[in-house]
Each structure stands twice: as C-alpha cells, then as structure tokens.
Coordinates of C-alpha atoms and ligand atoms in Angstrom, one line a residue:
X1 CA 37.1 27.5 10.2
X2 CA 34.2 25.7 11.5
X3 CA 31.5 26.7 13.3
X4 CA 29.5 24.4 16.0
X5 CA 25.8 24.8 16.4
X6 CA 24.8 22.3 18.8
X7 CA 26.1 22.9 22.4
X8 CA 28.5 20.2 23.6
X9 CA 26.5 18.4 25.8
X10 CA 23.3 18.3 23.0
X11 CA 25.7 17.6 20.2
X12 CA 24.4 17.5 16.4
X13 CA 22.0 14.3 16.0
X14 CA 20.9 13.7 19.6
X15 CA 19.0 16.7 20.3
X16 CA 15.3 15.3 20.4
X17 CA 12.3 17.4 19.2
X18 CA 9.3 16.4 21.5
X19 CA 5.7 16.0 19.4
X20 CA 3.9 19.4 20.1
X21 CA 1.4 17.2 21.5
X22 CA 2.5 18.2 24.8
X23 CA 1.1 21.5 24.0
X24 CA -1.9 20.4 22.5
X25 CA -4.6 18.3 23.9
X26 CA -3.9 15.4 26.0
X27 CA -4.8 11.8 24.4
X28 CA -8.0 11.1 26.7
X29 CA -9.7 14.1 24.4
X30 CA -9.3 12.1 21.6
X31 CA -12.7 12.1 20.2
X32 CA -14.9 10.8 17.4
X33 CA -14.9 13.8 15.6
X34 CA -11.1 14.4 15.6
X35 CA -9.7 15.3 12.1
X36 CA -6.4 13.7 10.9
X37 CA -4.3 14.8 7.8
X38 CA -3.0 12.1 5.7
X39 CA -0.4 12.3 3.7
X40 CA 1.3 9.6 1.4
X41 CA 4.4 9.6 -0.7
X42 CA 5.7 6.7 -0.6
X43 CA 6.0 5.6 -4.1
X44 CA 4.4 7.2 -7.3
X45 CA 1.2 8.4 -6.1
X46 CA 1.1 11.9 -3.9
X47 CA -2.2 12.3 -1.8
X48 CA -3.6 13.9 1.0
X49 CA -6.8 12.9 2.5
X50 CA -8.9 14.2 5.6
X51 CA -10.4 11.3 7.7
X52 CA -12.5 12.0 10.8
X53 CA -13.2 9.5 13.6
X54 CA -10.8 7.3 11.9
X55 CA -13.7 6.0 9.6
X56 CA -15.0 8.8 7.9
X57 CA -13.2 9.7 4.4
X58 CA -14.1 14.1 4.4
X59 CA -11.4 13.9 1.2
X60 CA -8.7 11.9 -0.4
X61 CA -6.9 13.8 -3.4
X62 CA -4.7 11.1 -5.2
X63 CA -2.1 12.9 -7.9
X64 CA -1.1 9.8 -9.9
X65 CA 3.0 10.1 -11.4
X66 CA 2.1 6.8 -14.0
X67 CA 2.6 8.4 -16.7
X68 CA 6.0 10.7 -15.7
X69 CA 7.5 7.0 -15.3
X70 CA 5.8 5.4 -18.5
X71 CA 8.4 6.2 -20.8
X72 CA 11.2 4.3 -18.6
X73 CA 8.6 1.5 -18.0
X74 CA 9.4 1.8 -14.1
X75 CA 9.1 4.1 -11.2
X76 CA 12.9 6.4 -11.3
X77 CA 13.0 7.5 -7.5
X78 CA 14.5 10.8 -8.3
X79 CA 11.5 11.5 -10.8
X80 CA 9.1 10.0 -8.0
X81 CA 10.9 12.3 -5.0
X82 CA 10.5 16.0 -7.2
X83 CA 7.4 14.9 -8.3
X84 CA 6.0 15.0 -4.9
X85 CA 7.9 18.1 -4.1
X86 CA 5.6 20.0 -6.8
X87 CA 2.2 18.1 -5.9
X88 CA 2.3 17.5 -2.4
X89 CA 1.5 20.9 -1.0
X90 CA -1.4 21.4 -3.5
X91 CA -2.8 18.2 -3.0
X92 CA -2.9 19.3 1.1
X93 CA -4.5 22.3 -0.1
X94 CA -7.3 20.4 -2.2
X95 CA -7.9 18.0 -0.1
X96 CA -8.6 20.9 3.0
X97 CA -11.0 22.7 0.7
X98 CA -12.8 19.4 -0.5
X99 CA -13.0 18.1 3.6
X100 CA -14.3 22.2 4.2
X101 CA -11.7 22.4 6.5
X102 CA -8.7 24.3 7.4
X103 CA -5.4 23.6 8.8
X104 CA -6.8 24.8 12.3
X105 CA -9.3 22.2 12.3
X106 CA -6.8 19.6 12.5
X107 CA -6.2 17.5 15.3
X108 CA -3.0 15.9 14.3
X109 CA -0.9 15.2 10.8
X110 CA -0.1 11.5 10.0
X111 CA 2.6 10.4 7.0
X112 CA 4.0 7.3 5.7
X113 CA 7.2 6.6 7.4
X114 CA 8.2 3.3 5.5
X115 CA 8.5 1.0 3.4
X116 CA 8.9 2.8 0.3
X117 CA 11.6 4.9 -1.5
X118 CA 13.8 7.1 0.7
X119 CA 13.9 10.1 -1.4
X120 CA 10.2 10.2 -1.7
X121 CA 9.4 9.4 1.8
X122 CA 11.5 12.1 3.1
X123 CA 8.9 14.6 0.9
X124 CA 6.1 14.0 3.1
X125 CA 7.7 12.5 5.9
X126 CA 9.2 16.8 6.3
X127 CA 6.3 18.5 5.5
X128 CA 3.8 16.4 7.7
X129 CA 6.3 17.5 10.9
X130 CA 6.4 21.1 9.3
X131 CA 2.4 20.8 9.5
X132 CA 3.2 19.4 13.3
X133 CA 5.6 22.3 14.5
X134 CA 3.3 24.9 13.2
X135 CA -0.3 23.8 13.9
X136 CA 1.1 22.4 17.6
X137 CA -0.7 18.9 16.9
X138 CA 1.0 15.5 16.9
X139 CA 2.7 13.8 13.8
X140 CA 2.1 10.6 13.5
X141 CA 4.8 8.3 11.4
X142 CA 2.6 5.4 10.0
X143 CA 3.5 1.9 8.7
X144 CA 2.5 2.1 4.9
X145 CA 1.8 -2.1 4.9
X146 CA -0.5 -1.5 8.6
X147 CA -1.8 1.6 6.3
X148 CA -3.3 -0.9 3.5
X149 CA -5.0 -2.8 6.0
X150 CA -6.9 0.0 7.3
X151 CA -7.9 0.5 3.8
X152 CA -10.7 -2.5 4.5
X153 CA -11.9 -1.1 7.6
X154 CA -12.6 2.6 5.9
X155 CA -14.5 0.8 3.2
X156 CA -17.1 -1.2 5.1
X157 CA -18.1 -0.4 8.3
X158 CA -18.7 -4.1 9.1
X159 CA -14.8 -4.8 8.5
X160 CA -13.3 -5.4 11.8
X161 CA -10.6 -7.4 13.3
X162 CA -9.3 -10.2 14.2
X163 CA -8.9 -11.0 10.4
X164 CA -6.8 -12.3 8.3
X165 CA -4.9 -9.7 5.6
X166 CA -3.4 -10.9 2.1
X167 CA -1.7 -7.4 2.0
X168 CA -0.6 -7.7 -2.1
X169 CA 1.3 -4.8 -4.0
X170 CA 4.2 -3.8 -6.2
X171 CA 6.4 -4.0 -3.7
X172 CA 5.0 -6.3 -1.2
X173 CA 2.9 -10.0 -1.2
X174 CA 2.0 -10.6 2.8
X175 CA -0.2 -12.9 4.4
X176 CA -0.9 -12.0 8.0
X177 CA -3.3 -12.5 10.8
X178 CA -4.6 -9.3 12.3
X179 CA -5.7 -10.1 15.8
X180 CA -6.5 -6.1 16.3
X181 CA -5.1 -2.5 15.8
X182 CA -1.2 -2.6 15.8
X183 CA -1.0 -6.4 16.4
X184 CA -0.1 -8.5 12.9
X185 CA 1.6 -11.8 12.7
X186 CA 3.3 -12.6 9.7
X187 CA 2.1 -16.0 8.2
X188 CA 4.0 -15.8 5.0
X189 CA 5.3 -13.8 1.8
X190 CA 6.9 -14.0 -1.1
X191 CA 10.4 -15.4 -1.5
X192 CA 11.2 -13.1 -4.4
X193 CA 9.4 -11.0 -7.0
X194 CA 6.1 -9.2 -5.4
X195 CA 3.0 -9.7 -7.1
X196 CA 2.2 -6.3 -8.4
X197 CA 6.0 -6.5 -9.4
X198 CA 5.5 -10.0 -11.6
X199 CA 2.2 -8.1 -13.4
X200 CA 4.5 -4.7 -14.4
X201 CA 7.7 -6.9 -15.4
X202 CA 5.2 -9.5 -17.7
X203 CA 3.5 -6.4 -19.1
X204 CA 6.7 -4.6 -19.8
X205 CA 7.9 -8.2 -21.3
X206 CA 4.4 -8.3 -23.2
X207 CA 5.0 -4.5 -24.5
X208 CA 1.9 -3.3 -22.5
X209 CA 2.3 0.0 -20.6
X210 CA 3.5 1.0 -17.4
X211 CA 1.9 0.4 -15.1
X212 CA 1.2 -3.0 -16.7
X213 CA -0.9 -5.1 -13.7
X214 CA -3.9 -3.0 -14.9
X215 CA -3.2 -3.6 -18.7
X216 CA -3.2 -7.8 -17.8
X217 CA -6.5 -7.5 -16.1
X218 CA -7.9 -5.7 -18.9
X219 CA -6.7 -8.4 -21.7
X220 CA -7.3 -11.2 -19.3
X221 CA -11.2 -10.0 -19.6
X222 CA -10.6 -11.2 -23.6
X223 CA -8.2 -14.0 -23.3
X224 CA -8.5 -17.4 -23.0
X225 CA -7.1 -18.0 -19.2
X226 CA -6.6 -22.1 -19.8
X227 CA -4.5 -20.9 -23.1
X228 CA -1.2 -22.3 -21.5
X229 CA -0.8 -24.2 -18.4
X230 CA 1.7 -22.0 -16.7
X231 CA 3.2 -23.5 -13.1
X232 CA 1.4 -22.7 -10.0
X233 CA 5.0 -22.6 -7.8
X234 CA 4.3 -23.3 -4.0
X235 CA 0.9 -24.0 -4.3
X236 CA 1.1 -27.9 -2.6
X237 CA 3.9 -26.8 -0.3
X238 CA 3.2 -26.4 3.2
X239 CA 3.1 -22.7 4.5
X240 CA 1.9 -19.4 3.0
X241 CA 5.0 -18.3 0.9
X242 CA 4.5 -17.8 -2.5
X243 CA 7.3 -17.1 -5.4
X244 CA 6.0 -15.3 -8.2
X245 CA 10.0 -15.2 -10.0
X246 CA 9.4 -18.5 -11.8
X247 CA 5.9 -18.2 -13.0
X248 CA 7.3 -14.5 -14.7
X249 CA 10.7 -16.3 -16.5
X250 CA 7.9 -19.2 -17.8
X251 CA 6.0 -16.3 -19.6
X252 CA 9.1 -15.1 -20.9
X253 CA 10.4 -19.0 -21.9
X254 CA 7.1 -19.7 -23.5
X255 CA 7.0 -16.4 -25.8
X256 CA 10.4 -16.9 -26.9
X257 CA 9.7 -20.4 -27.8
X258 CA 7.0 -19.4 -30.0
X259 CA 8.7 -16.6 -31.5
X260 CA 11.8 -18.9 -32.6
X261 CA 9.3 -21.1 -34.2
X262 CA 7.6 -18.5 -36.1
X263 CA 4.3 -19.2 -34.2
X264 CA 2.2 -16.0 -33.1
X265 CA 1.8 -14.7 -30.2
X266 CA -1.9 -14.7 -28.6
X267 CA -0.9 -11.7 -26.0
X268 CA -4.4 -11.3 -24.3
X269 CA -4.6 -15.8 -23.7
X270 CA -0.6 -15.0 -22.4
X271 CA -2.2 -12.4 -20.0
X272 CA -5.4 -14.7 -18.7
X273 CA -3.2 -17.5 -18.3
X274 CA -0.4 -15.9 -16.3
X275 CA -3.0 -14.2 -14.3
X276 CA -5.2 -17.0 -13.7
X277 CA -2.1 -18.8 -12.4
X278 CA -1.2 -16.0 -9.7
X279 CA -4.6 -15.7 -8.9
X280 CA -4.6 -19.6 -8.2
X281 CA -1.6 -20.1 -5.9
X282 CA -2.6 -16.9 -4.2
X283 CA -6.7 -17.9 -3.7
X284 CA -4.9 -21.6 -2.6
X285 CA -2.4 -19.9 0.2
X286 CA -5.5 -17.6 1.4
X287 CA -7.5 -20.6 1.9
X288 CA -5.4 -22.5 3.6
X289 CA -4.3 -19.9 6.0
X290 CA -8.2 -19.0 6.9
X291 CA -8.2 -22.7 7.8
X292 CA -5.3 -22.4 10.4
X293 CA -6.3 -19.7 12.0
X294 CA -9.9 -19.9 12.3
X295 CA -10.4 -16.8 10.2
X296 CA -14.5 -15.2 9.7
X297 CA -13.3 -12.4 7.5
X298 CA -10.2 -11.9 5.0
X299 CA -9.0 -8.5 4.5
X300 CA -8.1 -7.9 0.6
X301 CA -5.2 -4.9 0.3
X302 CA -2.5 -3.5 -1.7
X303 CA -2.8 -2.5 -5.1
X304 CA -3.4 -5.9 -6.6
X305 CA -6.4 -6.1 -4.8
X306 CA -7.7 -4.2 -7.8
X307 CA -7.0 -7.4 -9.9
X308 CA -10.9 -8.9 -11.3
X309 CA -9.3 -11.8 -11.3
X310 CA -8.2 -12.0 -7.7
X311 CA -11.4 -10.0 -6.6
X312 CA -13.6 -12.6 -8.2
X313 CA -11.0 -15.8 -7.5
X314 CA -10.9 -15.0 -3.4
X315 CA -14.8 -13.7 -3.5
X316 CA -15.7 -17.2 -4.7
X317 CA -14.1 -19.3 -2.3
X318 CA -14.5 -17.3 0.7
X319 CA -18.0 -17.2 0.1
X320 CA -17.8 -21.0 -0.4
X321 CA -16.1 -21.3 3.0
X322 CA -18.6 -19.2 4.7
X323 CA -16.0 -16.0 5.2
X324 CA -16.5 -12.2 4.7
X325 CA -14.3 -11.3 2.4
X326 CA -13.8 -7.3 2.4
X327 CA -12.3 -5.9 -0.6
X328 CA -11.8 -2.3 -0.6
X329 CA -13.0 0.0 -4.1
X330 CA -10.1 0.8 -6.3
X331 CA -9.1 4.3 -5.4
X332 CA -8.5 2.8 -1.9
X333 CA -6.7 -0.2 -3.1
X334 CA -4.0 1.6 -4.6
X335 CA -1.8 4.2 -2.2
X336 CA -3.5 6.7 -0.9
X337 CA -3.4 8.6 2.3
X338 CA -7.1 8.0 3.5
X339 CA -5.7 5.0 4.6
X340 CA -2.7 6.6 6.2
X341 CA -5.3 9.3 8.4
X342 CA -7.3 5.9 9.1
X343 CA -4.4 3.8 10.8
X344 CA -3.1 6.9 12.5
X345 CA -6.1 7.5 14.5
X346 CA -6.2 4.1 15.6
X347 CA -2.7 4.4 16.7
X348 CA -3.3 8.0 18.6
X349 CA -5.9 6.0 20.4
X350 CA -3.5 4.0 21.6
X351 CA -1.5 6.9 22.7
X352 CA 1.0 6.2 19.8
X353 CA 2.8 9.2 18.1
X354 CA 6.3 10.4 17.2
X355 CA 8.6 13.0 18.1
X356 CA 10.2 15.1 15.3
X357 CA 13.3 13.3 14.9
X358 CA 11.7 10.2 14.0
X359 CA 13.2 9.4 10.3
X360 CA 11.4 7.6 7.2
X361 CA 12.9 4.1 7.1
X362 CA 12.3 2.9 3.5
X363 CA 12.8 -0.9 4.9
X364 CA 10.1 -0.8 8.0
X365 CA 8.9 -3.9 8.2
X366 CA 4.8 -4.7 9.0
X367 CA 6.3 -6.3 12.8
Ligands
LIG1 O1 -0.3 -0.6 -3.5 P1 0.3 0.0 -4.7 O2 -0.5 1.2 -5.3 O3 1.8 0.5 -4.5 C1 2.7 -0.3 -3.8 O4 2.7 -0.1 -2.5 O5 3.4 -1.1 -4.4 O6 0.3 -1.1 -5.8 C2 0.8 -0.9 -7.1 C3 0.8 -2.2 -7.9 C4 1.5 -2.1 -9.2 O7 2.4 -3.2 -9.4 C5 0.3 -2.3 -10.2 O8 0.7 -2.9 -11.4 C6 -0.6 -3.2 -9.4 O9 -0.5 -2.7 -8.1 N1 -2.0 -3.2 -9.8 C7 -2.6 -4.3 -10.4 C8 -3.9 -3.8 -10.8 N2 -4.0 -2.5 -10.4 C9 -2.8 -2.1 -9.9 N3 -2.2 -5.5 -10.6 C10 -3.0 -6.4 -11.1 N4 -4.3 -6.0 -11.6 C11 -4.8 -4.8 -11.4 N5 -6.0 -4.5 -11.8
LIG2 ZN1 1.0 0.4 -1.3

C-alpha cells in the first residue's frame, strides 16, 4: 500500500522551501562586518572558510583528498563524495574556532552549487541548507568558476573589476571579461582537454604522481624547456580557444618514439617543454584578448594558476604591456571555500540568494 505525504495540491517536488531570510534580517542591513560560511566540495578538496565583509579571510580550513585518489591516479567520485561526508563537518567546526566565531555569529551560509561532481556537491550543497534551516540565515548557492574569480579580489585589495579572468583548472580553461560582480562574458575556452587536465594525464603518462600538474612544475624548474619543440595548437588562430588534446598525444608520440629506438628518456626536459608550450599558447591567447578589450588588469585563477611557469610567463608580458596582473597565493588558487564566502557576499549585496530547493547542477555554466 502506498502512502502520500505531500497534499494533492503541493504534490512531491513542487513544494518550495523559502530562504529563512525572510525571518532574518532584510538585505539593506547587509553590512561590512557580516560573516559568511563557505563551504566547498566540489571536487577533491573539502574546506570551510569564514570571510567577513567579503574581503576579509577570518579562516579557510582546506582538507586535501590527493592522496585517497593517488593510487587510482584520478579523482573516483564515490571516494571524493564519502570523503567529504567524514571531513566536512569538522572542517566547519575548525574553521569556526580558528575565525573565533560561532555558528550564531553567522550572517548567512554559502556552498558551491556547480560545476563539479554531483555526488560530492550534494555533500555540502545539504549541509550548507541544514546550516540555513537551523541558524535562520540565507543559503547562498555559488558558481564554483565566479568563485575562482573572487579568489583575486580576496588576495589583493587593489584587484577590482572590470578585468579580464583566464579562469584555468582541472576541469576548466576560460577566458572571460569581467565587467563587474555577476557580469562575465565568455571570450573563449578550450575545445577539449582542460589545462589542469593535460598536466595530470602527461604526469600519469610520465609516471609522476597524482596529482601530476604540481610534479611538472617542479621537474620543469630542472629541465631544459627548449628540449623538444612540442606544437603550440591555436596559438596564430583568431579567437581565445585553446586545445590542449594535441599538445598531450605529442608528449605521448614523442616518448614512444624514443622508447622504440632505445633512446632515454630525459623526463624533467619532457616536463619543461610541454609546459613551456602550454604556458605559450596560453600567455599568447591572454595577450591578445587584453588587447580587444582594453583590459588594465588580468585576473589569474583556477588551480593552474599555481603553475611558476604561467605565473612568471603572464607576469612578464603583462608587465611589458603595462597591465596589473593579480595572481592569487597558492592555497587560494586551488579550491577552497574562502573564495566561495567571498563571491556570496557580493552576490547577497545584490540581493541574490536561494531557496532550499535549489539543487547542485554539476554542469552550471560561468553565464
Ligand atoms: O582549481 P582546482 O583545485 O580544481 C578544479 O576546479 O579543477 O585545480 C586543480 C588542477 C589539477 O589539475 C592540478 O594538477 C592543477 O590544478 N595544478 C597545477 C599546479 N598546481 C595545481 N597545474 C600546473 N602546475 C601547478 N603548479
Ligand atoms: Zn576549481
């Protein structure tokens, strides 16, 4: 026999669940003091972070899952997803007692809604409306691509838009135009592997460890980056895509090649060159878009943005060009939910928030 819960007229999957905003303060008394919960699990990192004002980092607690993946030399979702089950609600609690705050000082709770992996989405995505219900403040669902962005701002209180954003990752290269909080326009991407992606599939190819974009940089410090002449695809082609597919199967063609001759293989001159050619057709692509659009300062994001290469490649030529180039420090170019806080202020200023239907989407694109 079965049993119906929902009344007819509110039937299962339309009831709505307003933001307990309406209880709370209205959006005029948002202030510069207000605190924001961050939470992040969108992909193998779990962290919580307290941000005031939307500039202010109080914590940001980032529980790394590298090395439960490692073995399988790739993130496994399911791994990723009860992973952030066991860390998530410690991490909150840590990052509280390091912001010397409690869950009463909160002014509203802010998680990544998208892209990223369902199953590990859905982890924060619950607990941040469970925070919500409770506490009576609003959730805020937050774009995890808008959330790199705000990365740059956090990091230098001189970062400001319009700017342009080379927002590069492991699961996403973007070029956009930011002309100001919530308003991006996509210039281009990449046509096929992601950046971040290209660095852990060469590593893995290479035998470095997961994840392998970090192990490149650090053999590309030793190795000999005009070693090969690897293809730099796009970089005279009009536009700001990039493919990074056919640079990674030339790294692959050119170590076979040597191993069927018996020659050896020079991994750390295979790791400059490769990188140097990424970094090249990416520097080239940032360049030209700064041109078009009349860009004063470039926004460097995503976890590749932790590259030396790319740091130092972009650093030169914007500085060359007159540009401010703002490149966040490394524990806030890689996910973390400081970020996440950060762009959710900025959108409760704008009187943006979500009910407590909303669901993770793990394709949301940046517009
Ligand atoms: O932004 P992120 O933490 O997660 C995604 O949203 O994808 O980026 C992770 C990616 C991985 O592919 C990792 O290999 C890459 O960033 N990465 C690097 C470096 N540090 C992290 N790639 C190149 N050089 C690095 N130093
Ligand atoms: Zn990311």
């Amino acid at each position: 026999m079965s049993e119906t819960f929902w009344p007819a007229d509110n039937p299962a999957g339309t009831a709505t669940l307003p933001s307990p905003l309406a209880q709370k303060q209205p959006i005029a008394d948002w202030d510069e003091d207000s605190l924001v919960l961050g939470i992040e699990t969108s992909c193998d990192e779990t962290s919580a972070a307290v941000v005031k004002g939307g500039r202010e980092i109080l914590s940001n607690v980032i529980v790394s899952q590298g090395e439960l993946h490692g073995e399988y030399g790739g993130i496994v979702p399911e791994i990723a997803a009860r992973s952030h089950v066991e860390a998530l609600t410690p991490a909150i609690g840590e990052a509280l007692m390091r912001a010397d705050a409690t869950f009463w000082d909160l002014d509203a709770v802010a998680a990544t809604l998208g892209p990223g992996l369902i199953g590990a989405l859905l982890v924060g995505v619950a607990e941040a409306k469970a925070i919500s219900a409770a506490l009576e403040i609003p959730f805020v669902g937050v774009n995890h691509l808008e959330a790199h962005i705000y990365s740059s701002l956090l990091a230098d209180p001189a970062a400001d838009f319009p700017a342009l954003c080379l927002i590069i990752s492991g699961g996403h290269t973007i070029l956009a135009h930011a002309f100001g909080h919530g308003s991006y326009e996509i210039l281009g991407s990449t046509i096929d592997d992601a950046a971040g992606e290209a660095f852990d599939k060469v590593a893995r190819f290479l035998g470095l460890e997961y994840p392998g974009g970090p192990e490149i940089d650090r053999l590309s410090l030793i190795g000999n980056p005009d070693a090969v002449a690897f293809p730099r695809a796009m970089i005279n082609e009009p536009g700001f895509d990039v493919s990074y597919s056919g640079l990674k199967t030339a790294v692959i063609n050119y170590v076979r090649r040597l191993e069927a001759k018996g020659e050896p293989v020079v991994v750390e001159d295979i790791a400059a060159s490769f990188q140097k050619a990424a970094v090249d057709v990416q520097v080239a692509k940032t360049l030209a878009a700064v041109d078009l659009v009349g860009a004063e300062r470039v926004f460097l994001c995503g976890g590749v943005a932790a590259n030396s290469g790319l740091r130092g490649g972009l650093g030169e030529a914007c500085e060359a060009k007159g540009v401010k180039l703002f490149v966040p420090p490394l524990e806030l170019c890689t996910d973390n939910a400081a970020m996440v806080a950060a762009c959710a202020t900025a959108m409760l200023r704008r009187g943006v928030y979500h009910s407590l239907d909303v669901s993770p989407d793990p394709n949301l694109p940046l517009v």
